[in-house]
Short mmCIF file of C-alpha atoms in Angstrom, two decimals:
data_model
loop_
_atom_site.label_atom_id
_atom_site.label_comp_id
_atom_site.label_asym_id
_atom_site.label_seq_id
_atom_site.Cartn_x
_atom_site.Cartn_y
_atom_site.Cartn_z
CA MET S 1 16.41 -18.22 8.32
CA LEU S 2 13.06 -18.67 6.65
CA ILE S 3 10.25 -16.93 8.52
CA THR S 4 6.79 -18.27 7.89
CA PRO S 5 4.09 -15.59 7.82
CA VAL S 6 1.12 -16.16 10.05
CA ALA S 7 -2.35 -14.65 9.99
CA HIS S 8 -3.36 -12.92 13.19
CA PRO S 9 -7.02 -13.34 14.12
CA ALA S 10 -8.91 -10.11 13.45
CA ARG S 11 -11.70 -8.64 15.50
CA ALA S 12 -15.07 -9.02 13.87
CA ASP S 13 -15.11 -5.32 13.04
CA GLY S 14 -11.40 -4.98 12.28
CA PRO S 15 -8.99 -5.78 9.46
CA TRP S 16 -7.24 -9.01 8.64
CA VAL S 17 -3.56 -8.69 9.57
CA PHE S 18 -0.94 -11.01 8.10
CA ALA S 19 2.55 -10.59 9.53
CA PRO S 20 5.84 -12.48 9.92
CA ALA S 21 7.38 -13.41 13.26
CA ARG S 22 8.06 -10.34 15.36
CA GLN S 23 11.78 -11.00 15.75
CA ALA S 24 12.31 -10.24 12.05
CA ARG S 25 11.64 -6.57 12.65
CA ARG S 26 14.47 -6.21 15.14
CA ARG S 27 16.86 -5.95 12.22
CA VAL S 28 15.33 -2.70 11.00
CA ARG S 29 17.83 0.17 11.19
CA PRO S 30 16.80 3.42 12.89
CA PRO S 31 16.01 6.28 10.52
CA ARG S 32 18.56 8.98 9.86
CA PRO S 33 17.94 12.18 11.83
CA ALA S 34 16.16 14.97 10.01
CA PRO S 35 17.85 18.34 9.38
CA PRO S 36 16.66 21.18 11.65
CA GLY S 37 13.17 22.32 10.68
CA ALA S 38 12.57 19.36 8.37
CA ALA S 39 9.83 16.77 8.69
CA PRO S 40 10.83 13.66 10.66
CA PRO S 41 12.33 10.88 8.50
CA ILE S 42 10.09 7.96 7.66
CA SER S 43 10.46 4.59 9.37
CA ALA S 44 7.99 2.63 7.21
CA VAL S 45 6.40 2.65 3.78
CA LEU S 46 2.95 1.13 3.28
CA PHE S 47 1.79 0.36 -0.26
CA ASP S 48 -1.69 -0.03 -1.65
CA ARG S 49 -1.97 -3.36 -3.47
CA ASP S 50 -4.15 -3.11 -6.59
CA GLY S 51 -3.07 -0.46 -9.07
CA THR S 52 0.03 0.37 -7.02
CA LEU S 53 2.12 -2.76 -6.40
CA ILE S 54 0.28 -5.03 -8.86
CA GLU S 55 -2.06 -4.56 -11.80
CA ASP S 56 -5.65 -3.91 -10.82
CA VAL S 57 -7.63 -7.07 -11.56
CA PRO S 58 -11.11 -6.65 -10.06
CA TYR S 59 -11.67 -8.87 -7.02
CA ASN S 60 -8.66 -10.99 -7.88
CA GLY S 61 -8.24 -14.21 -5.93
CA ASP S 62 -6.11 -15.96 -8.56
CA PRO S 63 -2.33 -15.87 -7.98
CA GLY S 64 -1.82 -16.62 -11.66
CA ARG S 65 -3.24 -13.21 -12.57
CA VAL S 66 -0.83 -11.25 -10.40
CA ARG S 67 1.37 -8.90 -12.44
CA PRO S 68 3.66 -6.34 -10.78
CA MET S 69 3.23 -2.70 -11.75
CA PRO S 70 6.16 -1.05 -13.58
CA GLY S 71 8.97 -0.27 -11.17
CA ALA S 72 7.36 -2.13 -8.26
CA ARG S 73 10.26 -4.50 -7.60
CA ALA S 74 12.85 -1.71 -7.79
CA ALA S 75 10.76 0.54 -5.52
CA VAL S 76 10.30 -2.14 -2.88
CA GLU S 77 13.98 -3.08 -3.00
CA ALA S 78 14.94 0.56 -2.55
CA VAL S 79 12.92 0.70 0.68
CA ARG S 80 14.44 -2.57 1.88
CA GLY S 81 17.89 -1.27 1.05
CA ARG S 82 17.41 1.57 3.55
CA GLY S 83 16.34 -0.87 6.25
CA LEU S 84 12.84 0.58 6.58
CA CYS S 85 9.69 -1.36 7.43
CA LEU S 86 7.47 -2.45 4.54
CA GLY S 87 3.76 -3.14 4.51
CA VAL S 88 0.66 -3.42 2.34
CA VAL S 89 -2.74 -1.86 3.11
CA SER S 90 -5.54 -3.09 0.87
CA ASN S 91 -9.33 -2.86 0.62
CA GLN S 92 -10.78 -6.21 -0.51
CA SER S 93 -14.53 -5.84 -0.56
CA GLY S 94 -14.72 -8.96 -2.72
CA VAL S 95 -14.73 -10.84 0.59
CA ALA S 96 -17.92 -9.09 1.73
CA ARG S 97 -19.44 -9.58 -1.72
CA GLY S 98 -18.84 -13.35 -1.55
CA LEU S 99 -16.30 -13.26 -4.40
CA LEU S 100 -13.19 -13.90 -2.29
CA THR S 101 -12.22 -15.99 0.73
CA ARG S 102 -9.48 -15.46 3.28
CA GLU S 103 -7.58 -18.30 1.61
CA ARG S 104 -7.76 -16.60 -1.81
CA VAL S 105 -6.59 -13.27 -0.36
CA ALA S 106 -3.69 -15.08 1.32
CA ALA S 107 -2.83 -16.91 -1.91
CA VAL S 108 -2.53 -13.62 -3.80
CA ARG S 109 -0.44 -12.22 -0.96
CA ARG S 110 1.95 -15.14 -1.22
CA ARG S 111 2.29 -14.68 -4.97
CA VAL S 112 3.02 -10.97 -4.56
CA GLU S 113 5.77 -11.84 -2.10
CA GLU S 114 7.19 -14.43 -4.50
CA LEU S 115 7.51 -11.68 -7.09
CA LEU S 116 8.43 -8.68 -4.92
CA GLY S 117 9.89 -10.20 -1.76
CA PRO S 118 8.54 -10.26 1.80
CA PHE S 119 6.61 -7.49 3.52
CA GLY S 120 6.56 -6.94 7.26
CA VAL S 121 2.78 -6.74 7.42
CA TRP S 122 -0.36 -6.96 5.30
CA ALA S 123 -3.46 -5.21 6.61
CA VAL S 124 -6.57 -6.10 4.61
CA CYS S 125 -10.10 -4.74 4.97
CA PRO S 126 -12.61 -7.50 4.13
CA HIS S 127 -15.67 -5.27 4.50
CA GLY S 128 -18.00 -3.76 1.94
CA PRO S 129 -18.33 -0.02 1.35
CA ASP S 130 -21.65 0.17 3.21
CA GLU S 131 -20.61 -1.69 6.38
CA GLY S 132 -19.31 1.38 8.19
CA CYS S 133 -16.09 -0.24 9.39
CA GLY S 134 -13.14 1.80 10.58
CA CYS S 135 -10.56 0.02 8.43
CA ARG S 136 -11.74 0.46 4.86
CA LYS S 137 -9.81 3.26 3.17
CA PRO S 138 -10.36 6.24 3.29
CA ALA S 139 -10.73 5.44 7.01
CA PRO S 140 -7.37 5.14 8.81
CA GLY S 141 -7.82 1.68 10.36
CA LEU S 142 -5.54 -0.20 7.96
CA VAL S 143 -2.74 2.30 8.47
CA TYR S 144 -3.14 2.12 12.24
CA ALA S 145 -3.16 -1.69 12.18
CA ALA S 146 -0.06 -1.92 10.00
CA CYS S 147 1.85 0.62 12.06
CA ALA S 148 0.90 -1.14 15.30
CA GLU S 149 2.13 -4.47 13.97
CA LEU S 150 5.39 -2.94 12.74
CA GLY S 151 5.89 -0.92 15.92
CA VAL S 152 6.22 2.40 14.07
CA ASP S 153 4.64 5.82 14.55
CA PRO S 154 2.11 6.74 11.83
CA ALA S 155 3.73 10.19 11.77
CA ARG S 156 6.92 8.48 10.54
CA THR S 157 5.07 6.41 7.96
CA ALA S 158 4.35 7.00 4.27
CA VAL S 159 1.42 5.49 2.35
CA VAL S 160 1.77 5.13 -1.42
CA GLY S 161 -1.35 4.59 -3.50
CA ASP S 162 -3.10 5.35 -6.77
CA ILE S 163 -6.39 6.92 -5.68
CA GLY S 164 -7.69 9.55 -3.28
CA ALA S 165 -8.83 7.06 -0.66
CA ASP S 166 -5.23 5.96 -0.11
CA LEU S 167 -4.13 9.51 0.62
CA ALA S 168 -7.21 10.21 2.74
CA ALA S 169 -6.44 7.16 4.91
CA ALA S 170 -2.86 8.35 5.34
CA ARG S 171 -4.00 11.86 6.25
CA ALA S 172 -6.55 10.58 8.78
CA ALA S 173 -3.86 8.48 10.47
CA GLY S 174 -1.33 11.30 10.56
CA ALA S 175 0.88 9.62 7.97
CA ARG S 176 2.30 11.03 4.74
CA GLY S 177 0.45 10.09 1.56
CA VAL S 178 1.93 9.92 -1.93
CA LEU S 179 -0.19 9.54 -5.06
CA VAL S 180 1.08 7.64 -8.10
CA PRO S 181 -1.67 8.13 -10.70
CA THR S 182 -2.91 5.41 -13.06
CA PRO S 183 -5.73 5.43 -15.63
CA VAL S 184 -8.31 5.08 -12.83
CA THR S 185 -7.07 8.11 -10.88
CA ARG S 186 -9.49 11.00 -11.14
CA PRO S 187 -8.15 14.40 -12.21
CA GLU S 188 -9.52 15.97 -9.03
CA GLU S 189 -7.58 13.43 -6.95
CA VAL S 190 -4.36 14.42 -8.72
CA ALA S 191 -5.13 18.10 -8.20
CA ALA S 192 -5.87 17.57 -4.50
CA ALA S 193 -2.82 15.42 -3.79
CA GLU S 194 -0.27 17.06 -1.56
CA ASP S 195 2.42 14.68 -2.81
CA CYS S 196 2.30 13.25 -6.31
CA ALA S 197 4.85 11.34 -8.39
CA PRO S 198 4.79 10.14 -12.00
CA ASP S 199 5.80 6.57 -11.14
CA LEU S 200 6.35 4.26 -8.19
CA LEU S 201 10.14 4.32 -8.17
CA THR S 202 10.26 8.11 -8.30
CA ALA S 203 7.83 8.30 -5.38
CA VAL S 204 9.98 6.00 -3.26
CA ARG S 205 13.23 7.70 -4.16
CA ARG S 206 11.83 11.06 -3.08
CA LEU S 207 10.54 9.59 0.16
CA LEU S 208 13.97 8.16 0.89
CA ASP S 209 15.79 11.34 -0.12
CA PRO S 210 13.57 14.26 0.95
CA GLU S 211 16.23 16.78 -0.08
CA ASP S 212 15.21 16.04 -3.67
CA ALA S 213 12.64 18.24 -5.41
CA PRO S 214 9.30 18.25 -3.52
CA LEU S 215 6.42 16.21 -4.78
CA GLY S 216 3.36 17.95 -6.16
CA PRO S 217 0.56 17.74 -8.71
CA GLU S 218 2.82 19.43 -11.26
CA ASP S 219 5.05 16.34 -11.28
CA THR S 220 2.50 14.32 -13.18
CA GLU S 221 -0.06 14.89 -15.86
CA GLY S 222 -2.25 12.09 -14.57
CA PRO S 223 -3.21 8.87 -16.36
CA PRO S 224 -2.35 8.53 -20.06
CA ALA S 225 -5.37 9.54 -22.10
CA GLN S 226 -4.87 6.78 -24.63
CA GLU S 227 -5.23 3.98 -22.11
CA PRO S 228 -8.74 2.74 -21.28
CA PRO S 229 -9.58 3.05 -17.58
CA ARG S 230 -9.50 -0.12 -15.53
CA HIS S 231 -12.39 -1.23 -13.34
CA ARG S 232 -13.15 1.05 -10.42
CA PRO S 233 -16.20 0.52 -8.20
CA ALA S 234 -18.35 3.58 -7.68
CA GLN S 235 -17.28 5.44 -4.56
CA GLY S 236 -17.76 8.73 -2.81
CA PRO S 237 -15.81 11.91 -3.54
CA ALA S 238 -12.71 10.65 -1.73
CA GLY S 239 -12.35 7.67 -4.03
CA GLY S 240 -12.05 4.06 -3.03
CA ALA S 241 -10.51 0.69 -3.72
CA PRO S 242 -12.11 -2.68 -4.40
#
């Protein structure tokens, strides 16, 4: 049965939340129990959008410019194959800057789902970096909003992203953060990451099978030096997204 996503009205100071009909999430299988002394198994994986799931095109509102990152489809399918919840958490300050509209953000979301399949929730921060909202990463609001919509505990949730703000948002919400570096990832963000993987599929596989080797900064050497860095707006020490 085709489920048409709907956009839930957001509070003036909160994120935009796009989610499918609630009955779709009843099919999610419960997580496998954790071995004694191990961290609880994850019930959901939330992905950053730009630079993680798709190529980072600054303030992109054009579905025709959407290109999946290497391994994105396989990583997302691996999560689906385990019956876990899937979501996207994305800063989109282009809205506050007058460069994007809600319709353009939704159009890009639809194109991502055409390429990668459906996600249970999209939580989008439309605010600028100076507005002091509680949803813009590195604040935890997007993670909280996505988990609330999916009905999962943040402590059983993993957030996968490419910069320090993604991991800071996960940490602030009590979720697990995993860094997958790209050319815009700062060396200090790689060094500070508790969990780090060289590519998206490896990150997901290790989340799904925690008995594998632990993640850590030693698993990646950071962004390839020969590649020019993509656009990254100036942010504070924790890093940030568009």
